[in-house]
């Protein structure tokens, strides 16, 4: 996207540099990387970052409004409501497609947002790896509010640990060793000293939680939550001491309820030039847009693109048993803007915020990018291509 930075990177690119980058993950965290890393980061010009920031602030204003909690009460399923919800989310991720407007200028368009942690540890590690193996211009940065990797880690510690002993803070997942994001768990443990703990390994005694480490039983004071109900439902026969909806004596960083509140469910309440028209299917009361080819159907309670229909008909919509739990969103046209050696590639940028417990608003910390040649952004739509996959984003200062 930034012409000069892109041309300089492509001139200096070699397969051997990329192989060294890829091999460094296996050296540092053997067996943990389970998705494709793109051959290149993206370079975002100041003008585009300014638009992204405006769009993000407009979204944040809505999330901070008094009406937001009321409007999203229905988002949290009654049987999945976890006690002791924080007054606001601890994390915010906002996904933008990079498009062109009617003037031919690059513009962001909201695709999705989530009140759930993303790969905060891995993205800093990946960005540093790109800086080590490739020449990244000095006037580009990957983090915000931190001038160095060490300062970034300090911000994560403040957000996630909040002064607790790292041994009493856990990263909670279901079978973390099997998750595609497990490299982030490993990086986070090396950064912060907190251990990934499987949901099945937690021990509940009264309202207190414990886990075992090196033959010792350690009380859990704070949970960095990476577990979502969708994954738990895949294991209906689990026998556990602790159940996700139990009222327990812990503080949450990433309370589970915010996964539902800040999600596709939120988008119909957002208004901006950077947000495509989005409505609950129930809103139409059977009178759907005539140009359905320009819309995409998304179920509210799904994750990682599952259930999304790019090609939808009136009969599809009429057959939905719970139209209030689906949204119809006007399609956005991703502009192929990343110059690869063999053509142009589409991209998406996720802006990643942390929101400290007593802070007035979230703080932008870092981002990630995803590059695609397929019909959708995502690993399974790009498995046979090169210069695609997850990557870092560097922003012009």
PDB file of C-alpha atoms in Angstrom, residues 263-384:
ATOM      1  CA  UNK A 263     -19.236  -9.318  18.032  1.00  0.00           C
ATOM      2  CA  UNK A 264     -21.255  -9.469  14.839  1.00  0.00           C
ATOM      3  CA  UNK A 265     -24.207  -8.789  17.157  1.00  0.00           C
ATOM      4  CA  UNK A 266     -22.910  -5.230  17.682  1.00  0.00           C
ATOM      5  CA  UNK A 267     -22.552  -4.218  14.051  1.00  0.00           C
ATOM      6  CA  UNK A 268     -26.215  -3.260  13.362  1.00  0.00           C
ATOM      7  CA  UNK A 269     -25.893  -0.645  16.132  1.00  0.00           C
ATOM      8  CA  UNK A 270     -22.855   1.004  14.497  1.00  0.00           C
ATOM      9  CA  UNK A 271     -23.135   3.842  11.991  1.00  0.00           C
ATOM     10  CA  UNK A 272     -20.266   5.245   9.944  1.00  0.00           C
ATOM     11  CA  UNK A 273     -19.093   5.751   6.380  1.00  0.00           C
ATOM     12  CA  UNK A 274     -16.576   2.999   7.167  1.00  0.00           C
ATOM     13  CA  UNK A 275     -19.231   0.438   8.168  1.00  0.00           C
ATOM     14  CA  UNK A 276     -21.225  -1.383   5.476  1.00  0.00           C
ATOM     15  CA  UNK A 277     -25.005  -1.521   5.899  1.00  0.00           C
ATOM     16  CA  UNK A 278     -25.763  -4.313   8.389  1.00  0.00           C
ATOM     17  CA  UNK A 279     -29.122  -5.426   9.794  1.00  0.00           C
ATOM     18  CA  UNK A 280     -30.541  -8.382  11.668  1.00  0.00           C
ATOM     19  CA  UNK A 281     -32.385 -10.666   9.231  1.00  0.00           C
ATOM     20  CA  UNK A 282     -35.470 -10.282  11.454  1.00  0.00           C
ATOM     21  CA  UNK A 283     -35.425  -6.528  10.732  1.00  0.00           C
ATOM     22  CA  UNK A 284     -36.601  -7.115   7.150  1.00  0.00           C
ATOM     23  CA  UNK A 285     -39.788  -8.986   8.183  1.00  0.00           C
ATOM     24  CA  UNK A 286     -39.644 -11.010   4.973  1.00  0.00           C
ATOM     25  CA  UNK A 287     -39.064  -8.016   2.647  1.00  0.00           C
ATOM     26  CA  UNK A 288     -35.446  -8.517   1.640  1.00  0.00           C
ATOM     27  CA  UNK A 289     -33.254  -6.313  -0.583  1.00  0.00           C
ATOM     28  CA  UNK A 290     -33.745  -6.896  -4.317  1.00  0.00           C
ATOM     29  CA  UNK A 291     -29.975  -7.047  -4.883  1.00  0.00           C
ATOM     30  CA  UNK A 292     -29.145  -9.941  -2.542  1.00  0.00           C
ATOM     31  CA  UNK A 293     -26.083 -10.708  -4.661  1.00  0.00           C
ATOM     32  CA  UNK A 294     -24.535  -7.693  -2.934  1.00  0.00           C
ATOM     33  CA  UNK A 295     -25.067  -9.084   0.591  1.00  0.00           C
ATOM     34  CA  UNK A 296     -23.462 -11.715   2.788  1.00  0.00           C
ATOM     35  CA  UNK A 297     -25.261 -13.707   5.477  1.00  0.00           C
ATOM     36  CA  UNK A 298     -23.520 -14.237   8.807  1.00  0.00           C
ATOM     37  CA  UNK A 299     -24.757 -16.209  11.831  1.00  0.00           C
ATOM     38  CA  UNK A 300     -24.174 -14.275  15.041  1.00  0.00           C
ATOM     39  CA  UNK A 301     -22.871 -17.094  17.179  1.00  0.00           C
ATOM     40  CA  UNK A 302     -20.114 -18.529  15.052  1.00  0.00           C
ATOM     41  CA  UNK A 303     -16.359 -18.152  14.991  1.00  0.00           C
ATOM     42  CA  UNK A 304     -13.550 -18.033  12.398  1.00  0.00           C
ATOM     43  CA  UNK A 305     -15.909 -17.586   9.439  1.00  0.00           C
ATOM     44  CA  UNK A 306     -17.983 -20.728   9.983  1.00  0.00           C
ATOM     45  CA  UNK A 307     -21.526 -20.561   8.614  1.00  0.00           C
ATOM     46  CA  UNK A 308     -20.943 -17.451   6.493  1.00  0.00           C
ATOM     47  CA  UNK A 309     -22.838 -17.524   3.161  1.00  0.00           C
ATOM     48  CA  UNK A 310     -21.425 -15.369   0.387  1.00  0.00           C
ATOM     49  CA  UNK A 311     -24.204 -16.284  -2.061  1.00  0.00           C
ATOM     50  CA  UNK A 312     -27.643 -16.001  -0.493  1.00  0.00           C
ATOM     51  CA  UNK A 313     -31.206 -16.201  -1.837  1.00  0.00           C
ATOM     52  CA  UNK A 314     -34.595 -15.155  -0.490  1.00  0.00           C
ATOM     53  CA  UNK A 315     -35.445 -18.808   0.125  1.00  0.00           C
ATOM     54  CA  UNK A 316     -32.268 -19.172   2.219  1.00  0.00           C
ATOM     55  CA  UNK A 317     -33.309 -16.204   4.343  1.00  0.00           C
ATOM     56  CA  UNK A 318     -36.925 -17.302   4.666  1.00  0.00           C
ATOM     57  CA  UNK A 319     -35.794 -20.735   5.881  1.00  0.00           C
ATOM     58  CA  UNK A 320     -33.701 -19.386   8.768  1.00  0.00           C
ATOM     59  CA  UNK A 321     -35.375 -20.567  12.018  1.00  0.00           C
ATOM     60  CA  UNK A 322     -33.865 -17.746  14.117  1.00  0.00           C
ATOM     61  CA  UNK A 323     -33.596 -14.629  11.908  1.00  0.00           C
ATOM     62  CA  UNK A 324     -32.875 -12.488  14.981  1.00  0.00           C
ATOM     63  CA  UNK A 325     -29.591 -14.405  15.350  1.00  0.00           C
ATOM     64  CA  UNK A 326     -28.331 -13.731  11.830  1.00  0.00           C
ATOM     65  CA  UNK A 327     -27.209 -10.569  10.115  1.00  0.00           C
ATOM     66  CA  UNK A 328     -27.321  -9.512   6.494  1.00  0.00           C
ATOM     67  CA  UNK A 329     -24.372  -7.315   5.604  1.00  0.00           C
ATOM     68  CA  UNK A 330     -23.686  -5.472   2.381  1.00  0.00           C
ATOM     69  CA  UNK A 331     -20.634  -6.982   0.761  1.00  0.00           C
ATOM     70  CA  UNK A 332     -17.459  -5.010   0.609  1.00  0.00           C
ATOM     71  CA  UNK A 333     -15.093  -5.302  -2.318  1.00  0.00           C
ATOM     72  CA  UNK A 334     -11.552  -5.976  -1.184  1.00  0.00           C
ATOM     73  CA  UNK A 335      -9.132  -4.059  -3.367  1.00  0.00           C
ATOM     74  CA  UNK A 336      -6.018  -6.061  -4.311  1.00  0.00           C
ATOM     75  CA  UNK A 337      -3.413  -3.616  -3.000  1.00  0.00           C
ATOM     76  CA  UNK A 338      -0.363  -5.662  -2.034  1.00  0.00           C
ATOM     77  CA  UNK A 339       2.065  -6.147  -4.903  1.00  0.00           C
ATOM     78  CA  UNK A 340       3.443  -9.687  -4.884  1.00  0.00           C
ATOM     79  CA  UNK A 341       5.990 -10.881  -7.474  1.00  0.00           C
ATOM     80  CA  UNK A 342       3.204 -12.586  -9.438  1.00  0.00           C
ATOM     81  CA  UNK A 343       0.266 -10.237  -9.017  1.00  0.00           C
ATOM     82  CA  UNK A 344      -1.828  -8.297  -6.525  1.00  0.00           C
ATOM     83  CA  UNK A 345      -3.116  -9.587  -3.182  1.00  0.00           C
ATOM     84  CA  UNK A 346      -6.064  -8.501  -1.011  1.00  0.00           C
ATOM     85  CA  UNK A 347      -5.616  -7.708   2.653  1.00  0.00           C
ATOM     86  CA  UNK A 348      -7.395  -7.169   5.934  1.00  0.00           C
ATOM     87  CA  UNK A 349      -6.086  -5.328   8.995  1.00  0.00           C
ATOM     88  CA  UNK A 350      -7.063  -6.095  12.576  1.00  0.00           C
ATOM     89  CA  UNK A 351      -6.528  -3.248  15.039  1.00  0.00           C
ATOM     90  CA  UNK A 352      -5.963  -4.692  18.527  1.00  0.00           C
ATOM     91  CA  UNK A 353      -6.803  -2.735  21.677  1.00  0.00           C
ATOM     92  CA  UNK A 354      -6.309  -3.368  25.379  1.00  0.00           C
ATOM     93  CA  UNK A 355      -8.592  -1.807  27.988  1.00  0.00           C
ATOM     94  CA  UNK A 356      -7.156  -1.729  31.496  1.00  0.00           C
ATOM     95  CA  UNK A 357      -9.621  -2.385  34.314  1.00  0.00           C
ATOM     96  CA  UNK A 358      -9.870   1.225  35.501  1.00  0.00           C
ATOM     97  CA  UNK A 359      -9.137   3.035  32.227  1.00  0.00           C
ATOM     98  CA  UNK A 360     -11.697   5.325  30.616  1.00  0.00           C
ATOM     99  CA  UNK A 361     -11.287   3.871  27.117  1.00  0.00           C
ATOM    100  CA  UNK A 362      -9.299   1.219  25.234  1.00  0.00           C
ATOM    101  CA  UNK A 363      -5.753   1.806  24.013  1.00  0.00           C
ATOM    102  CA  UNK A 364      -4.486   0.733  20.604  1.00  0.00           C
ATOM    103  CA  UNK A 365      -1.516  -1.603  21.126  1.00  0.00           C
ATOM    104  CA  UNK A 366      -0.731  -3.499  17.931  1.00  0.00           C
ATOM    105  CA  UNK A 367      -2.291  -4.981  14.800  1.00  0.00           C
ATOM    106  CA  UNK A 368      -2.168  -7.943  12.490  1.00  0.00           C
ATOM    107  CA  UNK A 369      -2.713  -8.363   8.773  1.00  0.00           C
ATOM    108  CA  UNK A 370      -4.110 -11.177   6.692  1.00  0.00           C
ATOM    109  CA  UNK A 371      -3.341 -11.519   2.995  1.00  0.00           C
ATOM    110  CA  UNK A 372      -5.597 -13.399   0.599  1.00  0.00           C
ATOM    111  CA  UNK A 373      -6.086 -14.378  -3.018  1.00  0.00           C
ATOM    112  CA  UNK A 374      -9.146 -16.532  -2.247  1.00  0.00           C
ATOM    113  CA  UNK A 375     -12.825 -15.650  -2.130  1.00  0.00           C
ATOM    114  CA  UNK A 376     -12.594 -15.128   1.629  1.00  0.00           C
ATOM    115  CA  UNK A 377      -9.849 -14.116   4.007  1.00  0.00           C
ATOM    116  CA  UNK A 378      -8.751 -17.184   5.940  1.00  0.00           C
ATOM    117  CA  UNK A 379      -6.385 -20.117   5.895  1.00  0.00           C
ATOM    118  CA  UNK A 380      -8.672 -22.662   4.260  1.00  0.00           C
ATOM    119  CA  UNK A 381      -9.408 -20.341   1.344  1.00  0.00           C
ATOM    120  CA  UNK A 382      -5.716 -19.709   0.607  1.00  0.00           C
ATOM    121  CA  UNK A 383      -3.941 -22.997   1.228  1.00  0.00           C
ATOM    122  CA  UNK A 384      -2.631 -23.390  -2.339  1.00  0.00           C
TER     123      UNK A 384
END
